[in-house]
Short mmCIF file of N, CA and C and ligand atoms in Angstrom, two decimals:
data_model
loop_
_atom_site.label_atom_id
_atom_site.label_comp_id
_atom_site.label_asym_id
_atom_site.label_seq_id
_atom_site.Cartn_x
_atom_site.Cartn_y
_atom_site.Cartn_z
N UNK A 1 9.07 -146.36 -31.28
CA UNK A 1 7.61 -146.51 -31.23
C UNK A 1 7.01 -146.24 -32.61
N UNK A 2 6.00 -147.00 -33.01
CA UNK A 2 5.46 -146.81 -34.36
C UNK A 2 4.48 -145.63 -34.40
N UNK A 3 4.47 -144.96 -35.54
CA UNK A 3 3.56 -143.83 -35.70
C UNK A 3 2.25 -144.31 -36.30
N UNK A 4 1.20 -143.53 -36.09
CA UNK A 4 -0.06 -143.88 -36.72
C UNK A 4 0.06 -143.72 -38.23
N UNK A 5 -0.79 -144.46 -38.95
CA UNK A 5 -0.69 -144.44 -40.40
C UNK A 5 -1.02 -143.08 -40.99
N UNK A 6 -1.87 -142.31 -40.28
CA UNK A 6 -2.25 -141.01 -40.84
C UNK A 6 -1.28 -139.90 -40.43
N UNK A 7 -0.12 -140.26 -39.87
CA UNK A 7 0.80 -139.24 -39.38
C UNK A 7 1.64 -138.66 -40.51
N UNK A 8 0.98 -138.13 -41.53
CA UNK A 8 1.68 -137.52 -42.66
C UNK A 8 1.51 -136.01 -42.58
N UNK A 9 2.59 -135.25 -42.75
CA UNK A 9 2.48 -133.80 -42.69
C UNK A 9 1.58 -133.24 -43.79
N UNK A 10 0.82 -132.21 -43.44
CA UNK A 10 -0.05 -131.54 -44.42
C UNK A 10 0.06 -130.03 -44.19
N UNK A 11 -0.31 -129.26 -45.22
CA UNK A 11 -0.23 -127.79 -45.12
C UNK A 11 -1.38 -127.28 -44.25
N UNK A 12 -1.05 -126.54 -43.21
CA UNK A 12 -2.08 -125.94 -42.36
C UNK A 12 -2.67 -124.73 -43.07
N UNK A 13 -3.99 -124.54 -42.91
CA UNK A 13 -4.66 -123.39 -43.52
C UNK A 13 -5.58 -122.71 -42.51
N UNK A 14 -6.31 -121.68 -42.94
CA UNK A 14 -7.17 -120.92 -42.04
C UNK A 14 -8.16 -121.80 -41.27
N UNK A 15 -8.56 -122.94 -41.89
CA UNK A 15 -9.51 -123.83 -41.22
C UNK A 15 -8.90 -124.52 -39.98
N UNK A 16 -7.59 -124.41 -39.82
CA UNK A 16 -6.91 -125.06 -38.70
C UNK A 16 -6.64 -124.08 -37.54
N UNK A 17 -7.22 -122.88 -37.62
CA UNK A 17 -6.93 -121.83 -36.63
C UNK A 17 -7.16 -122.30 -35.19
N UNK A 18 -8.35 -122.86 -34.91
CA UNK A 18 -8.66 -123.27 -33.53
C UNK A 18 -7.67 -124.33 -33.04
N UNK A 19 -7.37 -125.30 -33.91
CA UNK A 19 -6.47 -126.38 -33.53
C UNK A 19 -5.06 -125.85 -33.26
N UNK A 20 -4.63 -124.86 -34.04
CA UNK A 20 -3.31 -124.27 -33.82
C UNK A 20 -3.27 -123.50 -32.50
N UNK A 21 -4.34 -122.74 -32.24
CA UNK A 21 -4.40 -121.98 -30.98
C UNK A 21 -4.34 -122.93 -29.78
N UNK A 22 -5.05 -124.06 -29.89
CA UNK A 22 -5.07 -125.03 -28.80
C UNK A 22 -3.68 -125.62 -28.57
N UNK A 23 -3.04 -126.07 -29.65
CA UNK A 23 -1.71 -126.67 -29.51
C UNK A 23 -0.69 -125.63 -29.03
N UNK A 24 -0.82 -124.40 -29.52
CA UNK A 24 0.05 -123.31 -29.07
C UNK A 24 -0.12 -123.10 -27.57
N UNK A 25 -1.37 -123.05 -27.08
CA UNK A 25 -1.57 -122.78 -25.65
C UNK A 25 -1.06 -123.95 -24.81
N UNK A 26 -1.18 -125.17 -25.33
CA UNK A 26 -0.73 -126.35 -24.57
C UNK A 26 0.79 -126.47 -24.54
N UNK A 27 1.43 -126.23 -25.68
CA UNK A 27 2.84 -126.59 -25.81
C UNK A 27 3.78 -125.40 -25.90
N UNK A 28 3.27 -124.22 -26.26
CA UNK A 28 4.16 -123.08 -26.48
C UNK A 28 3.81 -121.89 -25.60
N UNK A 29 2.92 -122.12 -24.62
CA UNK A 29 2.57 -121.06 -23.67
C UNK A 29 1.94 -119.85 -24.34
N UNK A 30 1.25 -120.06 -25.45
CA UNK A 30 0.61 -118.94 -26.12
C UNK A 30 1.62 -118.06 -26.84
N UNK A 31 2.35 -118.66 -27.77
CA UNK A 31 3.36 -117.92 -28.54
C UNK A 31 2.73 -116.80 -29.34
N UNK A 32 1.61 -117.10 -30.05
CA UNK A 32 0.95 -116.12 -30.90
C UNK A 32 -0.51 -115.94 -30.52
N UNK A 33 -1.00 -114.73 -30.73
CA UNK A 33 -2.42 -114.42 -30.53
C UNK A 33 -3.23 -115.01 -31.70
N UNK A 34 -4.55 -114.96 -31.54
CA UNK A 34 -5.42 -115.45 -32.61
C UNK A 34 -5.16 -114.69 -33.91
N UNK A 35 -4.98 -113.39 -33.78
CA UNK A 35 -4.72 -112.56 -34.97
C UNK A 35 -3.40 -112.95 -35.66
N UNK A 36 -2.39 -113.20 -34.83
CA UNK A 36 -1.09 -113.60 -35.40
C UNK A 36 -1.18 -114.97 -36.07
N UNK A 37 -1.92 -115.89 -35.45
CA UNK A 37 -2.10 -117.21 -36.08
C UNK A 37 -2.83 -117.09 -37.40
N UNK A 38 -3.87 -116.22 -37.40
CA UNK A 38 -4.63 -116.01 -38.64
C UNK A 38 -3.68 -115.59 -39.75
N UNK A 39 -2.79 -114.67 -39.43
CA UNK A 39 -1.86 -114.17 -40.43
C UNK A 39 -0.92 -115.28 -40.90
N UNK A 40 -0.42 -116.06 -39.95
CA UNK A 40 0.47 -117.17 -40.30
C UNK A 40 -0.22 -118.12 -41.27
N UNK A 41 -1.50 -118.41 -40.99
CA UNK A 41 -2.20 -119.45 -41.75
C UNK A 41 -2.72 -118.93 -43.09
N UNK A 42 -2.80 -117.61 -43.23
CA UNK A 42 -3.34 -117.05 -44.47
C UNK A 42 -2.25 -116.59 -45.43
N UNK A 43 -1.07 -116.22 -44.91
CA UNK A 43 -0.05 -115.62 -45.77
C UNK A 43 0.67 -116.66 -46.59
N UNK A 44 0.84 -116.35 -47.87
CA UNK A 44 1.48 -117.32 -48.76
C UNK A 44 2.99 -117.38 -48.52
N UNK A 45 3.56 -116.36 -47.84
CA UNK A 45 5.01 -116.40 -47.60
C UNK A 45 5.36 -117.13 -46.30
N UNK A 46 4.37 -117.67 -45.60
CA UNK A 46 4.63 -118.43 -44.38
C UNK A 46 4.45 -119.90 -44.67
N UNK A 47 5.33 -120.73 -44.16
CA UNK A 47 5.21 -122.18 -44.32
C UNK A 47 4.70 -122.73 -42.99
N UNK A 48 3.58 -123.43 -43.02
CA UNK A 48 3.01 -124.01 -41.80
C UNK A 48 2.54 -125.42 -42.09
N UNK A 49 3.12 -126.40 -41.41
CA UNK A 49 2.74 -127.80 -41.61
C UNK A 49 2.22 -128.38 -40.30
N UNK A 50 1.33 -129.36 -40.42
CA UNK A 50 0.80 -130.03 -39.23
C UNK A 50 0.78 -131.53 -39.44
N UNK A 51 0.58 -132.25 -38.34
CA UNK A 51 0.36 -133.70 -38.39
C UNK A 51 -0.81 -134.02 -37.47
N UNK A 52 -1.74 -134.83 -37.99
CA UNK A 52 -2.85 -135.29 -37.15
C UNK A 52 -2.50 -136.65 -36.55
N UNK A 53 -2.82 -136.80 -35.28
CA UNK A 53 -2.65 -138.10 -34.62
C UNK A 53 -3.60 -138.09 -33.43
N UNK A 54 -4.11 -139.25 -33.09
CA UNK A 54 -5.04 -139.32 -31.97
C UNK A 54 -6.28 -138.49 -32.20
N UNK A 55 -6.68 -138.32 -33.47
CA UNK A 55 -7.92 -137.61 -33.78
C UNK A 55 -7.85 -136.10 -33.65
N UNK A 56 -6.64 -135.54 -33.65
CA UNK A 56 -6.52 -134.08 -33.50
C UNK A 56 -5.21 -133.60 -34.12
N UNK A 57 -5.05 -132.27 -34.17
CA UNK A 57 -3.76 -131.73 -34.60
C UNK A 57 -2.76 -132.00 -33.47
N UNK A 58 -1.75 -132.83 -33.76
CA UNK A 58 -0.82 -133.26 -32.72
C UNK A 58 0.54 -132.60 -32.83
N UNK A 59 0.87 -132.09 -34.03
CA UNK A 59 2.19 -131.47 -34.22
C UNK A 59 2.08 -130.35 -35.23
N UNK A 60 2.91 -129.32 -35.05
CA UNK A 60 2.98 -128.25 -36.05
C UNK A 60 4.39 -127.72 -36.14
N UNK A 61 4.72 -127.22 -37.33
CA UNK A 61 6.00 -126.54 -37.55
C UNK A 61 5.75 -125.39 -38.52
N UNK A 62 6.28 -124.21 -38.18
CA UNK A 62 6.05 -123.01 -39.01
C UNK A 62 7.37 -122.28 -39.25
N UNK A 63 7.44 -121.59 -40.37
CA UNK A 63 8.62 -120.79 -40.65
C UNK A 63 8.34 -119.77 -41.74
N UNK A 64 9.31 -118.86 -41.90
CA UNK A 64 9.25 -117.85 -42.94
C UNK A 64 10.48 -117.98 -43.79
N UNK A 65 10.32 -117.73 -45.06
CA UNK A 65 11.48 -117.69 -45.94
C UNK A 65 11.95 -116.24 -46.02
N UNK A 66 13.18 -116.00 -45.57
CA UNK A 66 13.76 -114.66 -45.69
C UNK A 66 14.89 -114.79 -46.71
N UNK A 67 14.61 -114.32 -47.90
CA UNK A 67 15.48 -114.54 -49.06
C UNK A 67 15.71 -116.05 -49.20
N UNK A 68 16.92 -116.53 -48.91
CA UNK A 68 17.16 -117.96 -49.11
C UNK A 68 17.35 -118.70 -47.78
N UNK A 69 16.87 -118.11 -46.69
CA UNK A 69 16.99 -118.76 -45.38
C UNK A 69 15.62 -119.02 -44.77
N UNK A 70 15.42 -120.25 -44.28
CA UNK A 70 14.19 -120.57 -43.54
C UNK A 70 14.39 -120.16 -42.08
N UNK A 71 13.53 -119.28 -41.59
CA UNK A 71 13.57 -118.92 -40.18
C UNK A 71 12.41 -119.64 -39.51
N UNK A 72 12.76 -120.62 -38.69
CA UNK A 72 11.73 -121.45 -38.05
C UNK A 72 11.18 -120.69 -36.85
N UNK A 73 9.87 -120.53 -36.82
CA UNK A 73 9.26 -119.68 -35.80
C UNK A 73 8.47 -120.46 -34.76
N UNK A 74 8.01 -121.67 -35.09
CA UNK A 74 7.24 -122.45 -34.11
C UNK A 74 7.39 -123.93 -34.40
N UNK A 75 7.49 -124.71 -33.33
CA UNK A 75 7.52 -126.17 -33.45
C UNK A 75 6.91 -126.72 -32.18
N UNK A 76 5.89 -127.54 -32.31
CA UNK A 76 5.23 -128.06 -31.10
C UNK A 76 4.59 -129.41 -31.38
N UNK A 77 4.63 -130.26 -30.36
CA UNK A 77 3.94 -131.55 -30.38
C UNK A 77 3.14 -131.64 -29.09
N UNK A 78 1.90 -132.09 -29.18
CA UNK A 78 1.08 -132.20 -27.98
C UNK A 78 1.69 -133.25 -27.04
N UNK A 79 1.59 -133.00 -25.72
CA UNK A 79 2.39 -133.78 -24.77
C UNK A 79 2.11 -135.28 -24.85
N UNK A 80 0.86 -135.68 -25.13
CA UNK A 80 0.54 -137.12 -25.15
C UNK A 80 1.12 -137.84 -26.37
N UNK A 81 1.61 -137.08 -27.34
CA UNK A 81 2.15 -137.70 -28.57
C UNK A 81 3.66 -137.49 -28.72
N UNK A 82 4.31 -137.04 -27.65
CA UNK A 82 5.75 -136.77 -27.78
C UNK A 82 6.58 -138.04 -27.78
N UNK A 83 7.82 -137.92 -28.24
CA UNK A 83 8.77 -139.03 -28.30
C UNK A 83 8.27 -140.17 -29.17
N UNK A 84 7.50 -139.85 -30.18
CA UNK A 84 7.07 -140.84 -31.17
C UNK A 84 7.54 -140.47 -32.56
N UNK A 85 8.38 -139.48 -32.65
CA UNK A 85 8.92 -139.09 -33.95
C UNK A 85 8.13 -138.01 -34.67
N UNK A 86 7.05 -137.51 -34.06
CA UNK A 86 6.24 -136.50 -34.78
C UNK A 86 7.01 -135.20 -34.97
N UNK A 87 7.74 -134.78 -33.93
CA UNK A 87 8.50 -133.53 -34.04
C UNK A 87 9.51 -133.60 -35.17
N UNK A 88 10.24 -134.71 -35.21
CA UNK A 88 11.25 -134.88 -36.25
C UNK A 88 10.60 -134.93 -37.64
N UNK A 89 9.46 -135.62 -37.72
CA UNK A 89 8.78 -135.76 -39.02
C UNK A 89 8.28 -134.42 -39.53
N UNK A 90 7.65 -133.64 -38.65
CA UNK A 90 7.07 -132.37 -39.12
C UNK A 90 8.18 -131.36 -39.42
N UNK A 91 9.27 -131.38 -38.63
CA UNK A 91 10.38 -130.46 -38.90
C UNK A 91 11.07 -130.85 -40.22
N UNK A 92 11.29 -132.14 -40.43
CA UNK A 92 11.94 -132.58 -41.69
C UNK A 92 11.10 -132.17 -42.89
N UNK A 93 9.79 -132.29 -42.77
CA UNK A 93 8.90 -131.90 -43.88
C UNK A 93 8.99 -130.40 -44.15
N UNK A 94 9.11 -129.61 -43.08
CA UNK A 94 9.24 -128.15 -43.25
C UNK A 94 10.56 -127.83 -43.94
N UNK A 95 11.63 -128.51 -43.55
CA UNK A 95 12.94 -128.27 -44.19
C UNK A 95 12.88 -128.65 -45.68
N UNK A 96 12.21 -129.77 -46.00
CA UNK A 96 12.07 -130.19 -47.40
C UNK A 96 11.30 -129.14 -48.21
N UNK A 97 10.21 -128.66 -47.63
CA UNK A 97 9.39 -127.66 -48.33
C UNK A 97 10.20 -126.38 -48.59
N UNK A 98 10.95 -125.97 -47.57
CA UNK A 98 11.76 -124.75 -47.72
C UNK A 98 12.85 -124.95 -48.77
N UNK A 99 13.44 -126.14 -48.77
CA UNK A 99 14.49 -126.45 -49.76
C UNK A 99 13.91 -126.36 -51.17
N UNK A 100 12.73 -126.93 -51.35
CA UNK A 100 12.07 -126.88 -52.68
C UNK A 100 11.77 -125.44 -53.08
N UNK A 101 11.53 -124.58 -52.08
CA UNK A 101 11.23 -123.18 -52.37
C UNK A 101 12.49 -122.34 -52.52
N UNK A 102 13.67 -122.98 -52.44
CA UNK A 102 14.91 -122.25 -52.71
C UNK A 102 15.75 -121.92 -51.50
N UNK A 103 15.34 -122.37 -50.31
CA UNK A 103 16.14 -122.06 -49.12
C UNK A 103 17.44 -122.86 -49.13
N UNK A 104 18.53 -122.24 -48.72
CA UNK A 104 19.82 -122.94 -48.65
C UNK A 104 20.28 -123.15 -47.21
N UNK A 105 19.55 -122.56 -46.25
CA UNK A 105 19.89 -122.76 -44.85
C UNK A 105 18.64 -122.57 -44.00
N UNK A 106 18.72 -123.03 -42.74
CA UNK A 106 17.60 -122.88 -41.81
C UNK A 106 18.15 -122.47 -40.46
N UNK A 107 17.39 -121.65 -39.74
CA UNK A 107 17.86 -121.17 -38.43
C UNK A 107 16.68 -120.99 -37.49
N UNK A 108 17.00 -120.96 -36.20
CA UNK A 108 15.98 -120.70 -35.18
C UNK A 108 16.68 -120.41 -33.86
N UNK A 109 15.91 -119.90 -32.90
CA UNK A 109 16.41 -119.73 -31.54
C UNK A 109 15.67 -120.70 -30.62
N UNK A 110 16.38 -121.27 -29.66
CA UNK A 110 15.76 -122.18 -28.70
C UNK A 110 16.32 -121.85 -27.32
N UNK A 111 15.45 -121.97 -26.30
CA UNK A 111 15.93 -121.70 -24.93
C UNK A 111 17.02 -122.70 -24.59
N UNK A 112 18.07 -122.20 -23.96
CA UNK A 112 19.24 -123.07 -23.70
C UNK A 112 18.89 -124.20 -22.74
N UNK A 113 17.78 -124.07 -22.00
CA UNK A 113 17.38 -125.12 -21.05
C UNK A 113 16.40 -126.12 -21.67
N UNK A 114 16.04 -125.96 -22.92
CA UNK A 114 15.03 -126.82 -23.56
C UNK A 114 15.72 -128.05 -24.17
N UNK A 115 15.99 -129.02 -23.30
CA UNK A 115 16.80 -130.16 -23.72
C UNK A 115 16.10 -131.03 -24.76
N UNK A 116 14.77 -131.15 -24.68
CA UNK A 116 14.04 -131.96 -25.66
C UNK A 116 14.20 -131.36 -27.05
N UNK A 117 13.99 -130.04 -27.14
CA UNK A 117 14.10 -129.38 -28.44
C UNK A 117 15.54 -129.42 -28.95
N UNK A 118 16.51 -129.22 -28.06
CA UNK A 118 17.92 -129.26 -28.48
C UNK A 118 18.29 -130.64 -29.02
N UNK A 119 17.75 -131.70 -28.38
CA UNK A 119 18.02 -133.06 -28.86
C UNK A 119 17.43 -133.24 -30.26
N UNK A 120 16.22 -132.76 -30.43
CA UNK A 120 15.57 -132.88 -31.74
C UNK A 120 16.34 -132.13 -32.82
N UNK A 121 16.76 -130.90 -32.53
CA UNK A 121 17.48 -130.11 -33.55
C UNK A 121 18.81 -130.77 -33.90
N UNK A 122 19.47 -131.32 -32.87
CA UNK A 122 20.74 -132.00 -33.14
C UNK A 122 20.50 -133.20 -34.06
N UNK A 123 19.44 -133.98 -33.77
CA UNK A 123 19.10 -135.14 -34.60
C UNK A 123 18.78 -134.71 -36.04
N UNK A 124 18.25 -133.50 -36.18
CA UNK A 124 17.87 -133.02 -37.51
C UNK A 124 19.00 -132.24 -38.18
N UNK A 125 20.20 -132.33 -37.64
CA UNK A 125 21.36 -131.77 -38.34
C UNK A 125 21.71 -130.33 -38.02
N UNK A 126 21.06 -129.76 -36.99
CA UNK A 126 21.37 -128.37 -36.63
C UNK A 126 22.61 -128.31 -35.74
N UNK A 127 23.33 -127.20 -35.86
CA UNK A 127 24.48 -126.93 -35.01
C UNK A 127 24.17 -125.71 -34.15
N UNK A 128 24.63 -125.71 -32.90
CA UNK A 128 24.53 -124.51 -32.07
C UNK A 128 25.64 -123.58 -32.51
N UNK A 129 25.28 -122.39 -32.98
CA UNK A 129 26.34 -121.54 -33.54
C UNK A 129 26.36 -120.17 -32.90
N UNK A 130 25.78 -120.05 -31.71
CA UNK A 130 25.85 -118.76 -31.02
C UNK A 130 24.77 -118.70 -29.96
N UNK A 131 24.80 -117.65 -29.15
CA UNK A 131 23.78 -117.51 -28.12
C UNK A 131 23.33 -116.06 -28.02
N UNK A 132 22.14 -115.89 -27.49
CA UNK A 132 21.63 -114.53 -27.23
C UNK A 132 21.24 -114.48 -25.75
N UNK A 133 21.98 -113.70 -24.97
CA UNK A 133 21.72 -113.65 -23.53
C UNK A 133 20.44 -112.87 -23.27
N UNK A 134 19.59 -113.43 -22.37
CA UNK A 134 18.36 -112.75 -21.98
C UNK A 134 17.39 -112.55 -23.12
N UNK A 135 17.41 -113.45 -24.08
CA UNK A 135 16.58 -113.31 -25.30
C UNK A 135 15.09 -113.37 -24.99
N UNK A 136 14.72 -114.22 -24.02
CA UNK A 136 13.30 -114.39 -23.71
C UNK A 136 12.87 -113.41 -22.63
N UNK A 137 11.56 -113.11 -22.59
CA UNK A 137 11.06 -112.08 -21.68
C UNK A 137 11.29 -112.46 -20.21
N UNK A 138 11.41 -113.76 -19.92
CA UNK A 138 11.67 -114.17 -18.54
C UNK A 138 13.17 -114.27 -18.24
N UNK A 139 14.00 -113.77 -19.15
CA UNK A 139 15.44 -113.70 -18.88
C UNK A 139 16.25 -114.88 -19.34
N UNK A 140 15.56 -115.95 -19.83
CA UNK A 140 16.34 -117.11 -20.29
C UNK A 140 17.18 -116.75 -21.52
N UNK A 141 18.29 -117.47 -21.65
CA UNK A 141 19.16 -117.28 -22.82
C UNK A 141 18.66 -118.16 -23.96
N UNK A 142 18.98 -117.76 -25.18
CA UNK A 142 18.65 -118.56 -26.37
C UNK A 142 19.93 -119.05 -27.01
N UNK A 143 19.85 -120.26 -27.58
CA UNK A 143 20.93 -120.76 -28.42
C UNK A 143 20.47 -120.65 -29.87
N UNK A 144 21.33 -120.17 -30.73
CA UNK A 144 21.02 -120.06 -32.15
C UNK A 144 21.37 -121.38 -32.82
N UNK A 145 20.40 -121.96 -33.52
CA UNK A 145 20.61 -123.21 -34.24
C UNK A 145 20.65 -122.91 -35.73
N UNK A 146 21.51 -123.60 -36.44
CA UNK A 146 21.65 -123.34 -37.88
C UNK A 146 22.01 -124.64 -38.59
N UNK A 147 21.47 -124.81 -39.79
CA UNK A 147 21.96 -125.90 -40.63
C UNK A 147 21.86 -125.53 -42.10
N UNK A 148 22.75 -126.13 -42.86
CA UNK A 148 22.70 -125.95 -44.31
C UNK A 148 21.61 -126.86 -44.86
N UNK A 149 20.96 -126.43 -45.93
CA UNK A 149 19.94 -127.27 -46.59
C UNK A 149 20.44 -127.76 -47.95
N UNK A 150 21.71 -127.47 -48.25
CA UNK A 150 22.21 -127.89 -49.57
C UNK A 150 22.98 -129.20 -49.45
C1 COA B 201 10.58 -130.37 -28.65
C2 COA B 201 9.39 -131.21 -29.14
C3 COA B 201 8.79 -130.53 -30.36
C4 COA B 201 9.91 -132.62 -29.52
O1 COA B 201 8.86 -133.32 -30.17
P1 COA B 201 8.80 -134.94 -30.20
O2 COA B 201 7.75 -135.33 -31.14
O3 COA B 201 8.72 -135.45 -28.81
O4 COA B 201 10.25 -135.27 -30.78
P2 COA B 201 10.65 -136.62 -31.57
O5 COA B 201 9.90 -137.78 -30.97
O6 COA B 201 10.56 -136.41 -33.01
O7 COA B 201 12.17 -136.75 -31.12
C5 COA B 201 13.24 -136.32 -31.95
C6 COA B 201 14.56 -136.64 -31.26
O8 COA B 201 14.70 -135.84 -30.09
C7 COA B 201 14.84 -136.65 -28.94
N1 COA B 201 14.02 -136.14 -27.84
C8 COA B 201 12.74 -135.74 -27.91
N2 COA B 201 12.32 -135.38 -26.67
C9 COA B 201 13.38 -135.58 -25.83
C10 COA B 201 13.56 -135.39 -24.45
N3 COA B 201 12.57 -134.95 -23.65
N4 COA B 201 14.78 -135.64 -23.92
C11 COA B 201 15.79 -136.09 -24.70
N5 COA B 201 15.68 -136.32 -26.04
C12 COA B 201 14.48 -136.05 -26.58
C13 COA B 201 14.29 -138.00 -29.33
O9 COA B 201 14.88 -139.04 -28.57
C14 COA B 201 14.59 -138.09 -30.78
O10 COA B 201 15.92 -138.59 -31.00
P3 COA B 201 16.12 -139.99 -31.78
O11 COA B 201 15.80 -139.68 -33.22
O12 COA B 201 17.55 -140.30 -31.55
O13 COA B 201 15.18 -140.97 -31.17
C15 COA B 201 8.33 -131.39 -28.02
O14 COA B 201 8.97 -131.86 -26.84
C16 COA B 201 7.57 -130.11 -27.70
O15 COA B 201 6.57 -129.78 -28.34
N6 COA B 201 8.03 -129.36 -26.67
C17 COA B 201 7.37 -128.12 -26.25
C18 COA B 201 7.47 -127.03 -27.30
C19 COA B 201 8.90 -126.71 -27.65
O16 COA B 201 9.79 -126.71 -26.79
N7 COA B 201 9.13 -126.40 -28.93
C20 COA B 201 10.43 -126.02 -29.45
C21 COA B 201 10.61 -124.57 -29.24
S1 COA B 201 12.15 -124.00 -29.97
#
């Protein structure tokens, strides 16, 4: 499916707080509070990218650089814009940005039942390299995803 012409990743900033909170509540079940989002969007050590589509913030990807590793903390696409490549585009842009900043690897945790996200990470070159039992508050297990950026 073709993407809209304006579907180019951009750096999210404090002015995107409301849009991030909305997408978080829709797609991530309220991962972060308003205060936590504020910190993500204001801190220079956090990488946060978004994509606009359909007249709104449709995708976001966030991470932290811990020494030379990108730890991906959030990835979401609004449900009406899924399966159009936005997730892959915003994640690839985050990996590129981290690589330019000196990261040599990237990692994240994903629920073992989240088949859409697992498919996306596999397409983006991640390997499942371990699991954490009962990682989530509702008891679900997490799979650790990892890839080299070199
Ligand atoms: C996971 C998520 C970000 C995927 O976003 P998306 O924009 O739909 O993904 P893309 O269109 O870029 O798809 C990337 C690849 O994953 C595959 N994929 C995406 N959704 C899929 C699904 N539901 N089932 C199977 N494969 C799927 C695509 O087919 C595509 O593979 P391809 O390159 O071979 O075509 C989105 O479903 C989402 O926001 N889910 C809720 C939040 C979430 O789970 N975040 C991740 C937390 S770790």
